[in-house]
Amino acid sequence: MNSKHAQRRFLLSICCFALLSPLAFGQANKPTQREDGKNRSINKPAPPEPAELSQYGIYEKTAPRATVTTPIDTILPLTLKPGMRIALIGNTLFERAQLFGHFETLLYQAHPKHELVVRNLAWSADTPNLQPRPANFADLHQHLTHEKIDVIFAAYGFNESFDGKPGQRPFRDSLTKHVQFLKSHAFNGRSPPRLVLLSPTPNYDRGLVKAGTQNNERLADYSEIVRKVAIENKAGFVDLFSSMPRSTPVPWTINGVHFNEAGYAAFAKHLFGGAFAATPLAVNERIRRVVVDKNRQYFRRYRPLNTFYYTGGRAKSYGYLDFLPAMRNFDVMVANRERRIWDMSNGKTNSTVISDKNVPPLPETKQSRGANRWISASEELAEFKIDPRFEVNLFAGEEEFPEIAAPVQMRWDSRGRLWVSCSTTYPHVYPGNEPSDKLVVLEDTDGDGRADKSTIFADDLHIPLSFEFGDDGVYVSEMPHLTFIKDTDGDGKADFRQILLSGFGTEDSHHALHDFSWTPDGDLIFRESIFHHSQIETPYGPVRQQNSGWFRFEPATHRLTSFGTYHSTNPWGVTFDDWGQHVASHPIYAAAFHSLDPPYPKQHPKPAGLRAYSGTAGQEFVDFSSFPKELQGGYIKARYKPTNRIEIHRWKEYAYGYDEEYVSDLIFSSNLSFIPVDLRFGPRGALYVCDWYNPIKGHAQYSLRDERRDRHSGRIWRITAKGHNLATAPTFASPVGKLLDVLKRPEYRYRYWAKRELRLRDPKLVSRLLDDWVRRLSQDDPRFRHHQMEAIWTYRCVDATNVDLLVELLGCEDHHARAAAVEQLRYWHPYLDNTIALLQKAANDQNGIVRMQSVIAATYIGTSEALDAALDVLNHPSDQHLAYAIRSALGSASLRRHWEGNPNYDIGRMLSKVENSNRFQEPTPNAAEAQFDTQRNLKVVKLSCLPERMLFTVDRFVATTGQPVKIVFTNPDATDHNLVIVAPGALEEVGMAANAMAKDPKFANSDFIPAEKKSLILHTAPMIGPTRKSLVHVMRFHAPTVPGIYPFVCTFPGHWVIMKGQMVVADDLKDVEAMLAAQEPQIVREWKLTDFDDPQIQHDEQTVMRGMQAFMKARCHQCHAVAGHGVNLGPDLGDVVKRFRGRKLLEQVVAPSKEINPKFQITQFILSSGKVVSGVTVKETSNEFHVVANLLTPKKVTKLKKSAVDESIPSKVSPMPVGLVNVLTKDEILALLGFLEAGGFQLPEHLKHNH
């Protein structure tokens, strides 16, 4: 054993008991368990849900609202009374103020005996009439009522000002309405509030952000509107725009708009002076610290993480016990801090140490399902199934490095050190548990492939889902913030912290701000996922997005751009290929999704038919020679759901984009606690995998407070290829010239790290040396065009340009370079004289990917001329990714404004033409396929899937023996389907074998074609549909030479019983009728109840499947539904079995008239005219009966006037015909009962997400 490892283990052994004790981690150290407990009953009853906790939930649907009252005038200077409760509402001006607490501290100090209560209810980018909130989250007025507010300070006008002069009247109207509402409601239950409006504050020029120059003229106009609304509605008004200076001795803002510490100190004085006409006291720093802590705890109560599980759609399972006790405890903690603030203001104490002994413990929460198996790192490694070309070792694990518990993401710095963000706080912050998440730096100082040193750069982070180096510091995700931290004194510890952007969604902590990465041209890209509502203020206006999408952040200018929004779930992982094509998970080919967003709150359409995954966590392209040659150009992907593995994929270009092709597994693990959440190539070409090792994953599946959540494990695995030498990394602390030469390296990560370093150097020097570097490039170099493109990206990294080089690349011979260059038109168009001509040329390019980039670039240019140029793409073929990009681009806010309502454009017709011609377009055949299609007697079958019906559009087709057959199989359904043709009589055997595949999670993304039954399978089409790479598949084959009825079927588990048809093969078409008649169901017996003495009903899988077959054979599905199968004309049999089981259920099947459901009972109506109408009464009003005569035609309703009815006679005969089950055997009837009692066929948990 290496001596340093031995020494470290010895030292760790001294303190391991303390580190692994329940006190340290909130759970006991887990012993090795061999049994997998997934989904097993834990025999633990659910804890009670005390009714008194309900008072702590604040929901939009149920929270009280204030009563209307008579408004009162607000006169400044303001006079506060003891016990008054004050609310700060509006935009980021107040939201950000809670981080510093200056104004609140002045209020407390000026009124030491009043015991004031201050609540910050502000929300980034709020306006009077646009305040997006999470699902079922109580609105502002409900929170004002809950807090019993007496005085309101409101800050509006900044975000609205970006609407310019056209927006002035709408802003005045919306603000007036908002003010009048606030003034006329008794939020405190007794009287109307006093209301003080603030003007926007002046903006400032700072660095490349010219906010003062760009915004102050508009802000003056909008400040005047706020003043007039205040006067007209007798509200108070504080004119901060006029009173605050236009220049300051030190910067007051972080970006020209949002105040820093010094700015908020000045803001507080001006606001206090304007509201109270008094000079405030100097801020007591000790009081201010407690104010900030109070605000921190209240923020967690008012705007908790995971609101989708508190107020939203997933609150039902665990929300009550996960959140309401926590809300109670936060209320207690806030009250404790307020009491300390009052005491300090009165001079009773000077201590900032607060006791929370009165905070009650949180009650036990639910454990509704078993956890997965926990094993040690050495046992985990032994269980890995590893591609024989590779070997795997543990680089770092919790045994030696307990500080890497719960690792989330990894990044390599320029010194060859691996940084890991770790979050034991995840998934939620609970009262009394201050976040202490870490950025840990791991080093392998002796190069043996194992970490031997660790340091902690930061230990006070808040669920850092992602991070990235930049600007001599680290950008960190800390929902709802984007934070920048830095070491300013060189001791290796972060000592500077600044929140750069606020307002990102927090509805689901797994879906929050993540996937930080630098784009090839130097922007920081990141994304959010479904459920989230984000609204972020920037110096250029508010940026809003919901339910998933991408952001690009330009740190130098503080510009944030949102793009590519559409409903996507769990999308993790982002990288770029050799030519800068954006690759992700949901979707895979993300470059096609870069169009700017539609007008908020609209989203782009879902990418039907384009490959998109939930449950993967990133990919790395293989370009290191340390990996096998056959893998070069493809990528390695981490998958954590539903199976746990590291996959090998090819990256394939096609006419309209790119797609992946799964090759094999590099690592496969049957231990579901192995959760690979990130992977990165290291500086020497080994691949590292971040293993968030945990027996529990998921929010919807487990309580957020489940005590079995692992907070001590964490592993980093290292993968190397056998027989391949590791690389020697460049030195990134090199002069600029040497760093530029790294841009010629084939390894993407070397180029990435070099550009990250170049951004730290003198931009003028980099630009000048880059000019020389470009001039010296050799045209004989096979990667000449790529080197030029790297130069273009690097120019943008340092805010420089080379227009001539870009124009050259736009017209060069390499379509990869042309596509990458066209993408740069998004950002370089202000520097070009002929942008529109260049865009139009690209829109007519012979390459589909170039055309795709042109229409996306048009959304960033945003002019009507750009729209006209981009529309030329419609003159060329389009499909899949290109077609999606066209639709999204035309739907973007920047282009939509030019054509919507404009009679000169018929965009709807144009898009319809593109979609209808391309969505299910048959792929272009190759030479052999084209020759097959020219045969004279070719049988062409167009077979599709009925959406949401689990049926094919064709249930039978006929061919003669040996006839060439071409099946064009399409799938417009929301579920994936395949098509399998089997031998006569083999349907059940093949179907059951496909069912068996469902039990093994490794088949979750397979085509569900059982290999062991290949002798019974004639022809197959793979799974096609929304999560697969295609919506279309063409089958070409010759019909069998032996006549027979050959079933075709979808073999997804459970589908095969319902979703099937027949290929009838005959020597002569005259034989078909007799062949079909021979296989029609025959009467077995006229069954009676007395034929079943003691029915034994089974519920095993085989019985359930046979019962489903009987359900279809007896044609029950024509009127009834069960487990989603069938038609809802009669009673849902899932409801029937809740009332009848065993012999009573048998009675309903064999003798349906014995007990008739009144809802479906036939009534005979005798009319005064003598006419008789019979049917089921589906509705009865005060003067009419609505009658359906035939349940098979439920939309055909006869309305009978009650005055015309002489008599109504309920029938004693069920509408269900007697004898339907007479075509079934006794065993089939019993199997049918088993199917009904089991509630249908149940998919395994890991397959339910797609079906």
mmCIF file of C-alpha atoms in Angstrom, residues 332-504:
data_model
loop_
_atom_site.group_PDB
_atom_site.id
_atom_site.type_symbol
_atom_site.label_atom_id
_atom_site.label_comp_id
_atom_site.label_asym_id
_atom_site.label_seq_id
_atom_site.Cartn_x
_atom_site.Cartn_y
_atom_site.Cartn_z
ATOM 1 C CA VAL A 332 -40.649 30.222 15.116
ATOM 2 C CA MET A 333 -37.088 30.956 13.983
ATOM 3 C CA VAL A 334 -38.135 34.229 12.335
ATOM 4 C CA ALA A 335 -39.941 35.260 15.522
ATOM 5 C CA ASN A 336 -36.823 34.436 17.576
ATOM 6 C CA ARG A 337 -34.740 36.739 15.415
ATOM 7 C CA GLU A 338 -37.304 39.503 15.520
ATOM 8 C CA ARG A 339 -37.307 39.341 19.304
ATOM 9 C CA ARG A 340 -33.521 39.611 19.320
ATOM 10 C CA ILE A 341 -33.674 42.625 16.932
ATOM 11 C CA TRP A 342 -36.153 44.386 19.258
ATOM 12 C CA ASP A 343 -33.994 43.658 22.291
ATOM 13 C CA MET A 344 -30.839 44.884 20.557
ATOM 14 C CA SER A 345 -32.610 48.022 19.355
ATOM 15 C CA ASN A 346 -33.622 48.738 22.960
ATOM 16 C CA GLY A 347 -30.122 48.115 24.262
ATOM 17 C CA LYS A 348 -31.160 45.012 26.209
ATOM 18 C CA THR A 349 -28.466 42.891 24.580
ATOM 19 C CA ASN A 350 -25.666 43.150 22.092
ATOM 20 C CA SER A 351 -25.363 39.440 21.321
ATOM 21 C CA THR A 352 -26.059 38.154 17.830
ATOM 22 C CA VAL A 353 -26.160 34.542 19.053
ATOM 23 C CA ILE A 354 -29.758 33.326 18.944
ATOM 24 C CA SER A 355 -31.167 30.273 20.686
ATOM 25 C CA ASP A 356 -33.677 28.193 18.750
ATOM 26 C CA LYS A 357 -34.391 25.776 21.594
ATOM 27 C CA ASN A 358 -38.085 26.476 21.246
ATOM 28 C CA VAL A 359 -38.152 25.081 17.699
ATOM 29 C CA PRO A 360 -39.999 21.746 17.875
ATOM 30 C CA PRO A 361 -38.543 18.660 16.197
ATOM 31 C CA LEU A 362 -39.860 17.739 12.779
ATOM 32 C CA PRO A 363 -42.242 14.768 12.884
ATOM 33 C CA GLU A 364 -41.404 11.510 11.189
ATOM 34 C CA THR A 365 -42.180 11.446 7.489
ATOM 35 C CA LYS A 366 -43.447 8.727 5.171
ATOM 36 C CA GLN A 367 -41.377 5.856 3.812
ATOM 37 C CA SER A 368 -43.744 4.437 1.253
ATOM 38 C CA ARG A 369 -41.286 2.219 -0.571
ATOM 39 C CA GLY A 370 -38.011 0.403 -0.063
ATOM 40 C CA ALA A 371 -34.589 1.820 -0.820
ATOM 41 C CA ASN A 372 -31.949 0.378 -3.113
ATOM 42 C CA ARG A 373 -28.954 -1.600 -1.922
ATOM 43 C CA TRP A 374 -25.946 0.170 -0.350
ATOM 44 C CA ILE A 375 -22.533 -1.469 -0.774
ATOM 45 C CA SER A 376 -18.979 -0.269 -0.275
ATOM 46 C CA ALA A 377 -16.905 1.171 -3.100
ATOM 47 C CA SER A 378 -14.828 -2.001 -3.429
ATOM 48 C CA GLU A 379 -17.983 -4.112 -3.638
ATOM 49 C CA GLU A 380 -19.474 -1.700 -6.135
ATOM 50 C CA LEU A 381 -16.400 -1.946 -8.351
ATOM 51 C CA ALA A 382 -16.542 -5.740 -8.210
ATOM 52 C CA GLU A 383 -20.135 -5.641 -9.455
ATOM 53 C CA PHE A 384 -19.419 -3.377 -12.444
ATOM 54 C CA LYS A 385 -19.661 -5.109 -15.799
ATOM 55 C CA ILE A 386 -16.821 -3.386 -17.654
ATOM 56 C CA ASP A 387 -16.062 -3.365 -21.378
ATOM 57 C CA PRO A 388 -12.957 -5.624 -21.638
ATOM 58 C CA ARG A 389 -11.073 -2.857 -23.474
ATOM 59 C CA PHE A 390 -11.083 -0.725 -20.317
ATOM 60 C CA GLU A 391 -10.222 -0.810 -16.668
ATOM 61 C CA VAL A 392 -11.768 1.166 -13.826
ATOM 62 C CA ASN A 393 -10.349 2.275 -10.501
ATOM 63 C CA LEU A 394 -11.586 4.407 -7.633
ATOM 64 C CA PHE A 395 -10.009 7.857 -7.921
ATOM 65 C CA ALA A 396 -11.598 9.121 -4.713
ATOM 66 C CA GLY A 397 -14.258 7.852 -2.334
ATOM 67 C CA GLU A 398 -15.942 8.700 0.941
ATOM 68 C CA GLU A 399 -13.748 6.368 2.956
ATOM 69 C CA GLU A 400 -10.604 8.451 2.365
ATOM 70 C CA PHE A 401 -12.298 11.733 1.508
ATOM 71 C CA PRO A 402 -15.497 12.127 3.554
ATOM 72 C CA GLU A 403 -15.668 15.727 2.365
ATOM 73 C CA ILE A 404 -16.825 14.574 -1.105
ATOM 74 C CA ALA A 405 -20.111 13.216 0.255
ATOM 75 C CA ALA A 406 -22.965 13.630 -2.236
ATOM 76 C CA PRO A 407 -20.930 14.840 -5.241
ATOM 77 C CA VAL A 408 -22.957 16.559 -7.967
ATOM 78 C CA GLN A 409 -20.627 17.897 -10.665
ATOM 79 C CA MET A 410 -16.932 17.992 -11.551
ATOM 80 C CA ARG A 411 -14.640 20.439 -13.356
ATOM 81 C CA TRP A 412 -10.882 20.421 -14.010
ATOM 82 C CA ASP A 413 -8.930 23.599 -13.393
ATOM 83 C CA SER A 414 -5.919 24.805 -15.367
ATOM 84 C CA ARG A 415 -3.548 23.253 -12.825
ATOM 85 C CA GLY A 416 -4.849 19.724 -13.401
ATOM 86 C CA ARG A 417 -6.894 19.559 -10.196
ATOM 87 C CA LEU A 418 -10.363 18.050 -10.076
ATOM 88 C CA TRP A 419 -12.956 20.245 -8.374
ATOM 89 C CA VAL A 420 -16.166 18.621 -7.145
ATOM 90 C CA SER A 421 -19.340 20.334 -5.983
ATOM 91 C CA CYS A 422 -20.945 18.384 -3.140
ATOM 92 C CA SER A 423 -24.346 18.880 -1.557
ATOM 93 C CA THR A 424 -25.451 17.118 1.587
ATOM 94 C CA THR A 425 -28.204 19.756 1.827
ATOM 95 C CA TYR A 426 -29.881 18.439 -1.331
ATOM 96 C CA PRO A 427 -32.764 18.099 -1.951
ATOM 97 C CA HIS A 428 -34.057 20.695 0.532
ATOM 98 C CA VAL A 429 -33.171 23.218 3.226
ATOM 99 C CA TYR A 430 -34.879 22.501 6.539
ATOM 100 C CA PRO A 431 -35.082 24.726 9.643
ATOM 101 C CA GLY A 432 -31.906 24.762 11.684
ATOM 102 C CA ASN A 433 -29.830 23.037 9.006
ATOM 103 C CA GLU A 434 -27.787 25.834 7.494
ATOM 104 C CA PRO A 435 -26.467 24.804 4.077
ATOM 105 C CA SER A 436 -22.795 23.843 4.261
ATOM 106 C CA ASP A 437 -22.295 22.459 0.781
ATOM 107 C CA LYS A 438 -18.792 22.410 -0.597
ATOM 108 C CA LEU A 439 -16.464 22.894 -3.492
ATOM 109 C CA VAL A 440 -13.738 20.314 -2.896
ATOM 110 C CA VAL A 441 -10.415 20.278 -4.771
ATOM 111 C CA LEU A 442 -8.898 16.834 -5.361
ATOM 112 C CA GLU A 443 -5.313 16.273 -6.466
ATOM 113 C CA ASP A 444 -3.296 13.274 -7.600
ATOM 114 C CA THR A 445 0.146 14.597 -6.739
ATOM 115 C CA ASP A 446 2.120 11.485 -7.709
ATOM 116 C CA GLY A 447 0.241 10.554 -10.878
ATOM 117 C CA ASP A 448 -0.806 7.065 -9.753
ATOM 118 C CA GLY A 449 -4.428 7.567 -10.796
ATOM 119 C CA ARG A 450 -5.733 8.047 -7.263
ATOM 120 C CA ALA A 451 -6.375 11.265 -5.377
ATOM 121 C CA ASP A 452 -4.076 11.801 -2.428
ATOM 122 C CA LYS A 453 -4.849 15.375 -1.426
ATOM 123 C CA SER A 454 -7.976 17.408 -0.938
ATOM 124 C CA THR A 455 -8.728 20.982 0.055
ATOM 125 C CA ILE A 456 -12.026 22.765 0.528
ATOM 126 C CA PHE A 457 -12.416 25.967 -1.489
ATOM 127 C CA ALA A 458 -15.897 26.831 -0.171
ATOM 128 C CA ASP A 459 -18.052 25.230 2.525
ATOM 129 C CA ASP A 460 -21.064 27.540 2.779
ATOM 130 C CA LEU A 461 -22.768 26.905 -0.546
ATOM 131 C CA HIS A 462 -26.452 26.255 -1.100
ATOM 132 C CA ILE A 463 -27.102 23.153 -3.257
ATOM 133 C CA PRO A 464 -24.473 23.914 -5.940
ATOM 134 C CA LEU A 465 -25.970 21.857 -8.764
ATOM 135 C CA SER A 466 -23.353 23.200 -11.148
ATOM 136 C CA PHE A 467 -20.305 25.429 -11.327
ATOM 137 C CA GLU A 468 -17.694 26.621 -13.781
ATOM 138 C CA PHE A 469 -14.414 28.511 -13.581
ATOM 139 C CA GLY A 470 -14.175 31.968 -15.064
ATOM 140 C CA ASP A 471 -12.936 35.498 -14.504
ATOM 141 C CA ASP A 472 -10.457 34.272 -11.884
ATOM 142 C CA GLY A 473 -13.221 32.813 -9.757
ATOM 143 C CA VAL A 474 -16.075 30.335 -9.882
ATOM 144 C CA TYR A 475 -19.635 30.734 -11.128
ATOM 145 C CA VAL A 476 -21.976 28.676 -8.949
ATOM 146 C CA SER A 477 -25.635 27.670 -9.144
ATOM 147 C CA GLU A 478 -27.396 28.423 -5.839
ATOM 148 C CA MET A 479 -31.099 28.430 -6.651
ATOM 149 C CA PRO A 480 -32.645 30.970 -7.128
ATOM 150 C CA HIS A 481 -29.317 32.729 -7.691
ATOM 151 C CA LEU A 482 -26.342 32.650 -10.002
ATOM 152 C CA THR A 483 -23.424 33.412 -7.687
ATOM 153 C CA PHE A 484 -19.789 34.320 -8.269
ATOM 154 C CA ILE A 485 -17.214 33.373 -5.627
ATOM 155 C CA LYS A 486 -13.508 34.112 -5.577
ATOM 156 C CA ASP A 487 -10.313 33.791 -3.549
ATOM 157 C CA THR A 488 -8.895 37.317 -3.278
ATOM 158 C CA ASP A 489 -5.987 36.734 -0.869
ATOM 159 C CA GLY A 490 -4.462 33.604 -2.385
ATOM 160 C CA ASP A 491 -5.068 31.219 0.539
ATOM 161 C CA GLY A 492 -7.090 28.766 -1.571
ATOM 162 C CA LYS A 493 -10.370 29.638 0.157
ATOM 163 C CA ALA A 494 -13.255 31.639 -1.277
ATOM 164 C CA ASP A 495 -13.545 34.975 0.516
ATOM 165 C CA PHE A 496 -15.583 37.009 -1.994
ATOM 166 C CA ARG A 497 -19.197 36.277 -2.839
ATOM 167 C CA GLN A 498 -21.566 38.147 -5.143
ATOM 168 C CA ILE A 499 -25.036 37.220 -6.352
ATOM 169 C CA LEU A 500 -25.037 38.181 -10.020
ATOM 170 C CA LEU A 501 -28.533 37.153 -11.094
ATOM 171 C CA SER A 502 -31.671 36.317 -9.105
ATOM 172 C CA GLY A 503 -35.108 34.992 -9.877
ATOM 173 C CA PHE A 504 -34.429 31.549 -11.315
#
